[in-house]
Structures are given as C-alpha cells and as structure tokens.
C-alpha cells in the first residue's frame, strides 16, 4: 500500500504542474477520442448493415490510413513553421468533417474519399500532439503528462464506446420504425461532431507563445539522425500488426460469438478502463525500471493473450484475453512516446513524429486491406498470429537498438516560456 500511496502522491503532484496549454490539449483529446470511440464500435457495423462486404470495410480503413500517410510530412512541416496549436486545430476540423461525410453516405467513392480526409485530419492532430506537449511541459511532469494524455484518450474511448454501444438500441426503443442502419447513422453523426469540437479548447488558447524549433534548435548530429530509423521500423511493424486485427475486433465478436453492438461497446469500454489504469501506473514502474524496459516488457506480456484470441471459442475467455492484451500493449505507448521525445533533439521531434505516423499508417493500410481478404477466405484466426509475430519483432528490435541508451543522459529538452513556469498566463504572441 505504501508504494501505491507514493505513486498516487507523485502523480497528483505532477498533475498540479501541468501547464494551461497541456490542460486545454487534454480537453481537446477527450473530445476527439469520444468521437473515435463511437466510430470504433459502429462504423464497420454501419457499412455491413448497408450491405458492404468485409473486403470493402478493409478498403475504407485503408483509405483512412493512406490519408494519414499523405498528410504526415506536411503535418510535420506545418507543426514546425505554422505552429503546433494551429496544426492541431486544422487536424480537428478536417477529422470531424471527414467523419461527418463518412456518416452521411454509403456511396463507395464518398466513403473512401471521406475516410481519406478524416485520415489527413488525424495525421495533423496526432503529429503535432507530442511536440506540443513536450514544448509545454518540464522533465518533472513529462512522463506523467504523456501517460495522462494517453489515459485521457482511452477514457474518452470508453465514453465513446458506451455511446456507440447503447445509443442505437435507445434510438430504436424510442423510434421503433427506425432501422439499425438509421440508428447507426444518427449516432455516427454525433461522433463526428464530437471530433470536430476538439478544435474549441485549442481555439481558446489564441495568442499562446510557441517556440520555433526550426529557427533556434541545434543541428542534429549524424548519430542522432540515425536514431530515426529504428524508431520508424518499430512504428511500421506495430502499424502493420495492428491493421490485421484492431479494425476488425467488433466484427470478430459479432461473427464468432454473435455479440450485439451493446455488448461490443461494453467490451471495448472495459478494455479502455483497464488500459487507462495501467497507463496511469506506468510512470511509477518506469521510474524504477526505465521507460524502455517497462514499455518493451509490457508489449511482450501482451503476446500470449493476442494468440489466445486467435483460437479461442469461449466468449468469457476471449473477452478476458481481449482486455489483457489491450492493457499490456497500449500501456507501453505513452512510455515509448516520452522516451522517443527525450532521446531525440528538438529539431528531430516533429520529423520523427511525421515519419512514424507515415510508416505506421502505411503498415496499417496495407495489412487492413489484406486482412479483409484473409477474413473472407481463411477465417479470423490467422490475422491474430500474424499480428503477434510482428509485435514480437517490433519489441525485440527496438530494445536492441536502444538498450545502451541511458535515459537520464538524453539530450536536454529546449523549453518554451510556458514550460519554464509561465504556464500560458504570461507573455503571448499571435
């Protein structure tokens, strides 16, 4: 209990040091992921209800990934030169618009185009996020901030999953004439509006002073630049692995176990709660064992549960494996993000985030497209085994690439005026 109490007090003290900009970003993150939580439960079911096959679902998911890839390098450039906050706002608007168009029509071309647009918006929002939080935090609370950032997305996903699972049933109870298709569409529109509303907390930061890393950052050394490649390889392997199974988990529970959308929403929501709890506890473990070792160990611990999902035919066991897999695998993400941001110099952070998002989504798009075909022809077990293999290679190669890196010796991070103590209430600029 003493260790838990100390971890709680440490986290509480760190949260008290979060800057105003960081707090507004967390609010935006909650809104964005509420919308995506709704879509993660319903969008595939919506397309299938409209008569689409799993292969088309895979193409729609791939289009979103390709939009993210297309915007990855421009997003990094904009984040450095136009400003992180403005790039985040642009991302929220494009993402919300794309999701709204996806929910408004089932015409194949429009669905693909809207998915591409939503992917572009997600790219702008994701790529600017980590550098923005790094700029507006200090080493004292940074690991806790990244963990809170990830936990916020997960808890918003819980809320979105719950809405996505329950609202269609509620709509049909209130309006008996409404079909499942119309109920799904109505709730997806709500999700799209929630994602677009993520721009509002960021608009409230108008005038925020932001650093210009391209102007005053030290030129990276060749050794520092070479670190981009194992980081990008890890992102590509994880993205490819995720694309095989994550977009189809709702169809996995529906097809293998005949679960309803309400049940699927509960399964997803509990997984997010478990992961959020693990994410918030992760900084205490990282302080003792290091971010790298803690993150890699969590990834490896997720693999047995991933394999279990592939062959399991009992719903309770499959649900338990789903929760544990998500908890271990996703709890590693904020630790890896913080590790990468600290091990790279300021001039490489946005570039690394752009490159990572690009290769992650290339892997995601390719495997999601392939997985839709595999599901139709070979069933739903093989993708889980492919994903486990890719995750194993990703964890081992990343650890081998950085095992000699001392986290405490990482290059000092240039701090913005907010990170130095003004917390967004000091001097500002347009």
Tab-separated table of C-alpha atoms in Angstrom:
chain	number	residue	atom	x	y	z
A	1	UNK	CA	0.000	0.000	0.000
A	2	UNK	CA	2.907	2.356	0.718
A	3	UNK	CA	4.181	2.021	-2.856
A	4	UNK	CA	0.702	2.686	-4.245
A	5	UNK	CA	0.287	5.699	-1.976
A	6	UNK	CA	3.642	7.098	-3.059
A	7	UNK	CA	2.767	6.567	-6.723
A	8	UNK	CA	-0.557	8.350	-6.201
A	9	UNK	CA	1.042	11.323	-4.460
A	10	UNK	CA	3.728	11.521	-7.126
A	11	UNK	CA	1.125	11.551	-9.883
A	12	UNK	CA	-1.020	14.104	-8.048
A	13	UNK	CA	1.953	16.443	-7.661
A	14	UNK	CA	2.860	16.046	-11.325
A	15	UNK	CA	-0.708	16.848	-12.452
A	16	UNK	CA	-0.589	20.061	-10.408
A	17	UNK	CA	2.320	21.164	-12.619
A	18	UNK	CA	0.539	20.602	-15.938
A	19	UNK	CA	0.567	23.824	-17.961
A	20	UNK	CA	-2.569	25.604	-19.121
A	21	UNK	CA	-1.786	24.637	-22.717
A	22	UNK	CA	-1.422	20.982	-21.745
A	23	UNK	CA	-4.748	21.018	-19.907
A	24	UNK	CA	-6.549	22.516	-22.909
A	25	UNK	CA	-4.986	19.936	-25.160
A	26	UNK	CA	-6.204	17.134	-22.879
A	27	UNK	CA	-9.748	18.519	-23.200
A	28	UNK	CA	-9.393	18.506	-26.992
A	29	UNK	CA	-8.044	14.960	-26.882
A	30	UNK	CA	-11.067	13.827	-24.857
A	31	UNK	CA	-13.498	15.251	-27.411
A	32	UNK	CA	-11.629	13.808	-30.387
A	33	UNK	CA	-11.432	10.332	-28.922
A	34	UNK	CA	-15.054	10.356	-27.814
A	35	UNK	CA	-15.938	10.678	-31.477
A	36	UNK	CA	-13.488	7.967	-32.485
A	37	UNK	CA	-14.778	5.726	-29.715
A	38	UNK	CA	-18.234	5.906	-31.265
A	39	UNK	CA	-16.846	5.147	-34.725
A	40	UNK	CA	-14.730	2.223	-33.496
A	41	UNK	CA	-17.881	0.423	-32.313
A	42	UNK	CA	-20.301	1.339	-35.083
A	43	UNK	CA	-18.659	2.274	-38.368
A	44	UNK	CA	-17.911	-1.265	-39.570
A	45	UNK	CA	-21.347	-2.435	-38.408
A	46	UNK	CA	-22.897	0.531	-40.245
A	47	UNK	CA	-21.181	-0.418	-43.501
A	48	UNK	CA	-22.073	-4.099	-43.148
A	49	UNK	CA	-25.690	-3.149	-42.363
A	50	UNK	CA	-25.682	-1.177	-45.623
A	51	UNK	CA	-24.633	-4.332	-47.487
A	52	UNK	CA	-20.870	-3.804	-47.726
A	53	UNK	CA	-18.549	-6.794	-47.547
A	54	UNK	CA	-15.563	-7.143	-45.258
A	55	UNK	CA	-13.192	-6.507	-48.171
A	56	UNK	CA	-14.771	-3.054	-48.702
A	57	UNK	CA	-14.583	-2.363	-44.955
A	58	UNK	CA	-10.877	-3.099	-45.207
A	59	UNK	CA	-10.519	-0.673	-48.139
A	60	UNK	CA	-12.321	2.077	-46.212
A	61	UNK	CA	-9.994	1.582	-43.248
A	62	UNK	CA	-7.011	1.551	-45.604
A	63	UNK	CA	-8.163	4.846	-47.168
A	64	UNK	CA	-8.080	6.479	-43.742
A	65	UNK	CA	-4.546	5.185	-43.250
A	66	UNK	CA	-3.487	6.466	-46.658
A	67	UNK	CA	-4.875	9.906	-45.823
A	68	UNK	CA	-2.761	9.902	-42.695
A	69	UNK	CA	0.294	8.918	-44.737
A	70	UNK	CA	-0.346	11.634	-47.339
A	71	UNK	CA	-0.542	14.334	-44.660
A	72	UNK	CA	2.309	13.059	-42.481
A	73	UNK	CA	5.211	15.066	-43.932
A	74	UNK	CA	3.181	18.268	-44.498
A	75	UNK	CA	1.913	17.988	-40.924
A	76	UNK	CA	5.444	17.894	-39.525
A	77	UNK	CA	6.430	20.874	-41.670
A	78	UNK	CA	3.353	22.841	-40.572
A	79	UNK	CA	3.863	21.950	-36.915
A	80	UNK	CA	7.365	23.433	-37.017
A	81	UNK	CA	6.647	26.512	-39.104
A	82	UNK	CA	2.955	27.376	-38.742
A	83	UNK	CA	2.727	26.350	-35.086
A	84	UNK	CA	1.678	23.256	-33.171
A	85	UNK	CA	-1.618	24.751	-31.964
A	86	UNK	CA	-2.780	25.838	-35.418
A	87	UNK	CA	-1.864	22.440	-36.836
A	88	UNK	CA	-3.877	20.737	-34.092
A	89	UNK	CA	-6.905	22.930	-34.859
A	90	UNK	CA	-6.677	22.180	-38.578
A	91	UNK	CA	-6.471	18.475	-37.788
A	92	UNK	CA	-9.567	18.542	-35.581
A	93	UNK	CA	-11.621	20.360	-38.234
A	94	UNK	CA	-10.578	18.048	-41.092
A	95	UNK	CA	-11.072	14.947	-38.977
A	96	UNK	CA	-14.571	15.998	-37.910
A	97	UNK	CA	-15.550	16.908	-41.474
A	98	UNK	CA	-14.288	13.593	-42.833
A	99	UNK	CA	-16.146	11.617	-40.183
A	100	UNK	CA	-19.328	13.579	-40.854
A	101	UNK	CA	-19.129	12.778	-44.565
A	102	UNK	CA	-18.493	9.099	-43.760
A	103	UNK	CA	-21.664	9.040	-41.683
A	104	UNK	CA	-23.737	10.832	-44.335
A	105	UNK	CA	-23.467	8.422	-47.249
A	106	UNK	CA	-22.675	4.805	-48.091
A	107	UNK	CA	-21.689	5.534	-51.690
A	108	UNK	CA	-18.364	3.689	-52.066
A	109	UNK	CA	-16.446	6.611	-53.612
A	110	UNK	CA	-17.666	9.064	-50.990
A	111	UNK	CA	-16.876	6.677	-48.136
A	112	UNK	CA	-13.349	6.174	-49.459
A	113	UNK	CA	-12.827	9.913	-50.039
A	114	UNK	CA	-14.227	10.878	-46.636
A	115	UNK	CA	-12.068	8.237	-44.970
A	116	UNK	CA	-9.025	9.713	-46.709
A	117	UNK	CA	-9.954	13.223	-45.485
A	118	UNK	CA	-10.507	12.003	-41.920
A	119	UNK	CA	-7.129	10.290	-42.051
A	120	UNK	CA	-5.488	13.558	-43.096
A	121	UNK	CA	-7.103	15.332	-40.164
A	122	UNK	CA	-5.959	12.639	-37.757
A	123	UNK	CA	-2.424	12.998	-39.113
A	124	UNK	CA	-2.308	16.739	-38.403
A	125	UNK	CA	-3.783	16.189	-34.939
A	126	UNK	CA	-1.519	13.274	-33.995
A	127	UNK	CA	1.753	14.612	-35.355
A	128	UNK	CA	1.518	17.983	-33.631
A	129	UNK	CA	0.420	16.479	-30.300
A	130	UNK	CA	3.645	15.013	-28.881
A	131	UNK	CA	5.842	18.019	-29.782
A	132	UNK	CA	3.145	20.360	-28.409
A	133	UNK	CA	3.049	18.529	-25.077
A	134	UNK	CA	6.855	18.355	-24.953
A	135	UNK	CA	7.113	22.106	-25.585
A	136	UNK	CA	4.650	22.855	-22.784
A	137	UNK	CA	5.995	20.597	-20.061
A	138	UNK	CA	9.128	20.095	-17.990
A	139	UNK	CA	11.063	16.878	-17.307
A	140	UNK	CA	9.485	16.806	-13.827
A	141	UNK	CA	5.975	16.043	-15.059
A	142	UNK	CA	6.527	14.993	-18.683
A	143	UNK	CA	6.214	11.217	-18.231
A	144	UNK	CA	3.055	11.727	-16.170
A	145	UNK	CA	1.696	14.140	-18.790
A	146	UNK	CA	2.191	11.643	-21.611
A	147	UNK	CA	0.570	8.936	-19.503
A	148	UNK	CA	-2.361	11.238	-18.730
A	149	UNK	CA	-2.558	12.180	-22.406
A	150	UNK	CA	-2.892	8.526	-23.349
A	151	UNK	CA	-5.242	7.714	-20.458
A	152	UNK	CA	-7.432	10.660	-21.461
A	153	UNK	CA	-7.781	9.208	-24.953
A	154	UNK	CA	-8.603	5.812	-23.501
A	155	UNK	CA	-11.226	7.122	-21.087
A	156	UNK	CA	-12.762	9.193	-23.875
A	157	UNK	CA	-12.811	5.990	-25.885
A	158	UNK	CA	-14.718	4.334	-23.030
A	159	UNK	CA	-17.280	7.102	-23.136
A	160	UNK	CA	-17.493	6.917	-26.928
A	161	UNK	CA	-17.701	3.108	-26.886
A	162	UNK	CA	-20.556	3.305	-24.373
A	163	UNK	CA	-22.427	5.824	-26.510
A	164	UNK	CA	-21.794	3.781	-29.640
A	165	UNK	CA	-22.999	0.609	-27.982
A	166	UNK	CA	-26.074	1.958	-26.194
A	167	UNK	CA	-27.462	4.841	-28.263
A	168	UNK	CA	-28.547	2.764	-31.304
A	169	UNK	CA	-30.580	0.491	-29.029
A	170	UNK	CA	-32.065	3.535	-27.291
A	171	UNK	CA	-32.969	5.148	-30.615
A	172	UNK	CA	-34.781	2.016	-31.760
A	173	UNK	CA	-36.617	1.790	-28.452
A	174	UNK	CA	-37.807	5.400	-28.763
A	175	UNK	CA	-38.439	5.218	-32.532
A	176	UNK	CA	-39.484	1.609	-33.284
A	177	UNK	CA	-39.725	2.349	-37.008
A	178	UNK	CA	-36.036	3.262	-37.197
A	179	UNK	CA	-33.833	0.594	-38.757
A	180	UNK	CA	-30.453	-0.371	-37.321
A	181	UNK	CA	-28.878	1.394	-40.284
A	182	UNK	CA	-30.551	4.735	-39.466
A	183	UNK	CA	-29.805	4.329	-35.756
A	184	UNK	CA	-26.130	3.713	-36.512
A	185	UNK	CA	-26.019	6.714	-38.849
A	186	UNK	CA	-27.537	9.076	-36.275
A	187	UNK	CA	-25.035	8.086	-33.594
A	188	UNK	CA	-22.111	8.337	-36.041
A	189	UNK	CA	-23.121	11.941	-36.776
A	190	UNK	CA	-22.886	12.648	-33.034
A	191	UNK	CA	-19.402	11.124	-33.032
A	192	UNK	CA	-18.304	13.283	-35.973
A	193	UNK	CA	-19.499	16.457	-34.237
A	194	UNK	CA	-17.640	15.494	-31.057
A	195	UNK	CA	-14.399	15.083	-33.005
A	196	UNK	CA	-14.830	18.448	-34.729
A	197	UNK	CA	-15.471	20.092	-31.334
A	198	UNK	CA	-11.895	19.193	-30.346
A	199	UNK	CA	-10.892	22.447	-32.034
A	200	UNK	CA	-12.721	24.540	-29.418
A	201	UNK	CA	-10.351	24.163	-26.399
A	202	UNK	CA	-7.410	24.876	-28.704
A	203	UNK	CA	-9.076	27.976	-30.135
A	204	UNK	CA	-9.342	29.221	-26.529
A	205	UNK	CA	-5.510	29.321	-26.438
A	206	UNK	CA	-5.365	32.098	-29.037
A	207	UNK	CA	-2.198	34.115	-28.564
A	208	UNK	CA	-0.249	31.273	-26.981
A	209	UNK	CA	3.522	31.779	-27.306
A	210	UNK	CA	5.147	28.815	-29.040
A	211	UNK	CA	8.819	28.052	-29.690
A	212	UNK	CA	10.144	27.883	-33.236
A	213	UNK	CA	12.362	24.814	-33.238
A	214	UNK	CA	13.462	25.209	-36.846
A	215	UNK	CA	14.957	28.611	-36.107
A	216	UNK	CA	16.963	28.091	-32.947
A	217	UNK	CA	17.481	24.360	-32.483
A	218	UNK	CA	20.951	22.870	-32.676
A	219	UNK	CA	21.723	20.913	-35.844
A	220	UNK	CA	21.293	17.173	-35.108
A	221	UNK	CA	24.410	15.040	-35.204
A	222	UNK	CA	24.590	12.073	-37.629
A	223	UNK	CA	24.288	9.719	-34.639
A	224	UNK	CA	21.073	11.433	-33.517
A	225	UNK	CA	19.651	11.356	-37.045
A	226	UNK	CA	20.351	7.621	-37.367
A	227	UNK	CA	18.083	7.041	-34.369
A	228	UNK	CA	15.108	7.867	-36.576
A	229	UNK	CA	15.368	4.561	-38.443
A	230	UNK	CA	14.880	2.018	-35.619
A	231	UNK	CA	12.095	4.254	-34.285
A	232	UNK	CA	10.411	4.241	-37.708
A	233	UNK	CA	10.904	0.470	-38.105
A	234	UNK	CA	9.161	-0.089	-34.779
A	235	UNK	CA	6.246	2.126	-35.873
A	236	UNK	CA	5.929	0.289	-39.202
A	237	UNK	CA	5.861	-3.149	-37.554
A	238	UNK	CA	3.346	-2.099	-34.896
A	239	UNK	CA	1.139	-0.413	-37.521
A	240	UNK	CA	1.178	-3.490	-39.748
A	241	UNK	CA	0.361	-5.749	-36.818
A	242	UNK	CA	-2.447	-3.525	-35.596
A	243	UNK	CA	-4.016	-3.269	-39.040
A	244	UNK	CA	-4.533	-7.029	-39.209
A	245	UNK	CA	-6.833	-7.224	-36.173
A	246	UNK	CA	-7.700	-3.950	-34.422
A	247	UNK	CA	-10.135	-2.542	-37.054
A	248	UNK	CA	-11.994	-5.861	-37.122
A	249	UNK	CA	-12.396	-6.574	-33.402
A	250	UNK	CA	-16.056	-5.560	-33.467
A	251	UNK	CA	-16.679	-7.949	-36.379
A	252	UNK	CA	-14.673	-10.635	-34.516
A	253	UNK	CA	-17.073	-10.513	-31.565
A	254	UNK	CA	-20.144	-10.204	-33.789
A	255	UNK	CA	-19.257	-13.034	-36.201
A	256	UNK	CA	-17.582	-15.524	-33.859
A	257	UNK	CA	-19.764	-15.026	-30.774
A	258	UNK	CA	-22.924	-13.321	-32.172
A	259	UNK	CA	-22.484	-10.346	-29.819
A	260	UNK	CA	-24.694	-7.267	-30.086
A	261	UNK	CA	-23.411	-3.709	-30.543
A	262	UNK	CA	-24.240	-3.032	-26.880
A	263	UNK	CA	-22.111	-5.980	-25.743
A	264	UNK	CA	-19.260	-4.928	-28.016
A	265	UNK	CA	-19.425	-1.399	-26.632
A	266	UNK	CA	-19.123	-2.772	-23.082
A	267	UNK	CA	-16.169	-4.982	-24.066
A	268	UNK	CA	-14.369	-2.031	-25.647
A	269	UNK	CA	-15.188	0.262	-22.740
A	270	UNK	CA	-13.851	-2.104	-20.068
A	271	UNK	CA	-10.686	-2.611	-22.127
A	272	UNK	CA	-10.153	1.140	-22.176
A	273	UNK	CA	-10.684	1.454	-18.409
A	274	UNK	CA	-8.178	-1.322	-17.721
A	275	UNK	CA	-5.670	0.236	-20.082
A	276	UNK	CA	-6.131	3.705	-18.589
A	277	UNK	CA	-5.439	2.334	-15.111
A	278	UNK	CA	-2.285	0.577	-16.335
A	279	UNK	CA	-1.205	3.715	-18.197
A	280	UNK	CA	-1.502	5.880	-15.089
A	281	UNK	CA	0.501	3.332	-13.073
A	282	UNK	CA	3.206	3.021	-15.734
A	283	UNK	CA	5.274	6.099	-14.697
A	284	UNK	CA	5.948	4.560	-11.272
A	285	UNK	CA	7.285	1.397	-12.931
A	286	UNK	CA	9.220	3.434	-15.484
A	287	UNK	CA	10.891	5.410	-12.723
A	288	UNK	CA	12.165	2.179	-11.208
A	289	UNK	CA	12.992	0.133	-14.307
A	290	UNK	CA	13.266	2.773	-17.035
A	291	UNK	CA	10.837	3.728	-19.789
A	292	UNK	CA	12.410	1.456	-22.392
A	293	UNK	CA	12.469	-1.755	-20.360
A	294	UNK	CA	8.993	-1.173	-18.917
A	295	UNK	CA	7.473	-0.486	-22.349
A	296	UNK	CA	9.107	-3.468	-24.058
A	297	UNK	CA	8.146	-5.803	-21.207
A	298	UNK	CA	4.518	-4.659	-21.464
A	299	UNK	CA	4.493	-5.339	-25.213
A	300	UNK	CA	5.884	-8.844	-24.739
A	301	UNK	CA	3.366	-9.629	-21.993
A	302	UNK	CA	0.520	-8.823	-24.400
A	303	UNK	CA	1.500	-11.500	-26.933
A	304	UNK	CA	0.113	-14.655	-25.225
A	305	UNK	CA	-3.302	-13.022	-24.962
A	306	UNK	CA	-3.199	-11.989	-28.615
A	307	UNK	CA	-2.512	-15.591	-29.635
A	308	UNK	CA	-5.321	-16.764	-27.350
A	309	UNK	CA	-7.813	-14.558	-29.209
A	310	UNK	CA	-6.961	-16.297	-32.458
A	311	UNK	CA	-8.001	-19.769	-31.354
A	312	UNK	CA	-10.472	-19.186	-28.509
A	313	UNK	CA	-14.109	-20.295	-28.864
A	314	UNK	CA	-15.378	-19.454	-25.359
A	315	UNK	CA	-16.652	-15.885	-25.089
A	316	UNK	CA	-15.575	-15.232	-21.446
A	317	UNK	CA	-12.015	-16.352	-22.167
A	318	UNK	CA	-11.870	-14.329	-25.379
A	319	UNK	CA	-13.137	-11.202	-23.620
A	320	UNK	CA	-10.598	-11.609	-20.807
A	321	UNK	CA	-7.786	-12.075	-23.335
A	322	UNK	CA	-9.006	-9.012	-25.238
A	323	UNK	CA	-8.876	-6.880	-22.083
A	324	UNK	CA	-5.431	-8.094	-21.001
A	325	UNK	CA	-3.939	-7.754	-24.479
A	326	UNK	CA	-5.171	-4.183	-24.743
A	327	UNK	CA	-3.973	-3.323	-21.236
A	328	UNK	CA	-0.400	-4.507	-21.728
A	329	UNK	CA	0.090	-3.395	-25.314
A	330	UNK	CA	-1.422	0.064	-25.055
A	331	UNK	CA	0.109	0.836	-21.660
A	332	UNK	CA	3.505	0.814	-23.384
A	333	UNK	CA	2.571	3.577	-25.836
A	334	UNK	CA	2.972	6.724	-23.672
A	335	UNK	CA	6.260	5.426	-22.274
A	336	UNK	CA	7.630	4.905	-25.781
A	337	UNK	CA	6.376	8.337	-26.857
A	338	UNK	CA	8.059	10.051	-23.918
A	339	UNK	CA	11.250	8.015	-24.442
A	340	UNK	CA	11.428	8.943	-28.135
A	341	UNK	CA	10.756	12.638	-27.490
A	342	UNK	CA	13.520	12.753	-24.878
A	343	UNK	CA	16.106	10.718	-26.775
A	344	UNK	CA	15.777	12.938	-29.872
A	345	UNK	CA	16.902	16.588	-30.111
A	346	UNK	CA	14.211	19.270	-30.648
A	347	UNK	CA	14.991	19.598	-34.362
A	348	UNK	CA	14.099	15.938	-34.977
A	349	UNK	CA	10.940	15.569	-32.900
A	350	UNK	CA	8.327	16.721	-35.420
A	351	UNK	CA	10.253	14.959	-38.203
A	352	UNK	CA	10.255	11.719	-36.216
A	353	UNK	CA	6.543	12.012	-35.428
A	354	UNK	CA	5.774	12.619	-39.113
A	355	UNK	CA	7.903	9.686	-40.227
A	356	UNK	CA	6.423	7.399	-37.566
A	357	UNK	CA	2.856	8.293	-38.471
A	358	UNK	CA	3.583	7.803	-42.147
A	359	UNK	CA	5.123	4.345	-41.832
A	360	UNK	CA	2.662	3.256	-39.110
A	361	UNK	CA	-0.262	4.094	-41.359
A	362	UNK	CA	1.362	2.549	-44.417
A	363	UNK	CA	1.653	-0.661	-42.416
A	364	UNK	CA	-1.894	-0.243	-41.103
A	365	UNK	CA	-3.387	0.438	-44.533
A	366	UNK	CA	-1.589	-2.475	-46.176
A	367	UNK	CA	-2.428	-5.029	-43.518
A	368	UNK	CA	-6.026	-3.796	-43.084
A	369	UNK	CA	-6.609	-4.269	-46.811
A	370	UNK	CA	-5.000	-7.705	-46.738
A	371	UNK	CA	-6.804	-8.673	-43.539
A	372	UNK	CA	-10.230	-8.044	-45.073
A	373	UNK	CA	-9.386	-10.550	-47.808
A	374	UNK	CA	-7.873	-13.020	-45.306
A	375	UNK	CA	-11.011	-12.840	-43.159
A	376	UNK	CA	-13.251	-13.642	-46.111
A	377	UNK	CA	-11.129	-16.577	-47.308
A	378	UNK	CA	-9.319	-18.039	-44.267
A	379	UNK	CA	-11.350	-17.043	-41.207
A	380	UNK	CA	-10.498	-14.815	-38.282
A	381	UNK	CA	-7.671	-16.710	-36.542
A	382	UNK	CA	-4.724	-16.201	-38.913
A	383	UNK	CA	-4.575	-12.362	-38.556
A	384	UNK	CA	-4.017	-12.693	-34.794
A	385	UNK	CA	-0.997	-14.938	-35.312
A	386	UNK	CA	0.450	-12.571	-37.904
A	387	UNK	CA	-0.014	-9.637	-35.543
A	388	UNK	CA	1.681	-11.451	-32.650
A	389	UNK	CA	4.700	-12.206	-34.857
A	390	UNK	CA	5.027	-8.582	-35.991
A	391	UNK	CA	4.692	-7.245	-32.428
A	392	UNK	CA	7.387	-9.648	-31.219
A	393	UNK	CA	9.830	-8.486	-33.888
A	394	UNK	CA	8.989	-4.835	-33.120
A	395	UNK	CA	9.634	-5.174	-29.384
A	396	UNK	CA	12.912	-7.078	-29.771
A	397	UNK	CA	14.395	-4.855	-32.489
A	398	UNK	CA	13.514	-1.628	-30.673
A	399	UNK	CA	15.044	-2.856	-27.435
A	400	UNK	CA	18.226	-3.986	-29.174
A	401	UNK	CA	18.542	-0.611	-30.923
A	402	UNK	CA	18.262	1.453	-27.728
A	403	UNK	CA	19.338	-0.837	-24.900
A	404	UNK	CA	22.594	1.088	-24.476
A	405	UNK	CA	20.846	4.459	-24.257
A	406	UNK	CA	20.818	5.989	-20.794
A	407	UNK	CA	17.556	7.841	-20.402
A	408	UNK	CA	18.999	10.229	-17.861
A	409	UNK	CA	21.674	11.158	-20.394
A	410	UNK	CA	19.239	12.092	-23.113
A	411	UNK	CA	19.817	15.495	-24.635
A	412	UNK	CA	18.199	18.317	-22.576
A	413	UNK	CA	14.894	19.476	-23.986
A	414	UNK	CA	14.546	23.106	-25.001
A	415	UNK	CA	11.689	24.595	-23.003
A	416	UNK	CA	9.094	27.093	-24.105
A	417	UNK	CA	8.152	30.028	-21.909
A	418	UNK	CA	5.207	28.003	-20.605
A	419	UNK	CA	7.440	25.078	-19.695
A	420	UNK	CA	9.777	27.439	-17.848
A	421	UNK	CA	6.971	28.387	-15.474
A	422	UNK	CA	4.657	30.924	-17.100
A	423	UNK	CA	2.093	28.181	-17.798
A	424	UNK	CA	0.269	30.061	-20.516
A	425	UNK	CA	-0.586	33.056	-18.344
A	426	UNK	CA	2.498	35.048	-19.244
A	427	UNK	CA	3.526	36.843	-22.423
A	428	UNK	CA	1.786	35.696	-25.584
A	429	UNK	CA	2.212	36.289	-29.280
A	430	UNK	CA	-0.052	35.972	-32.319
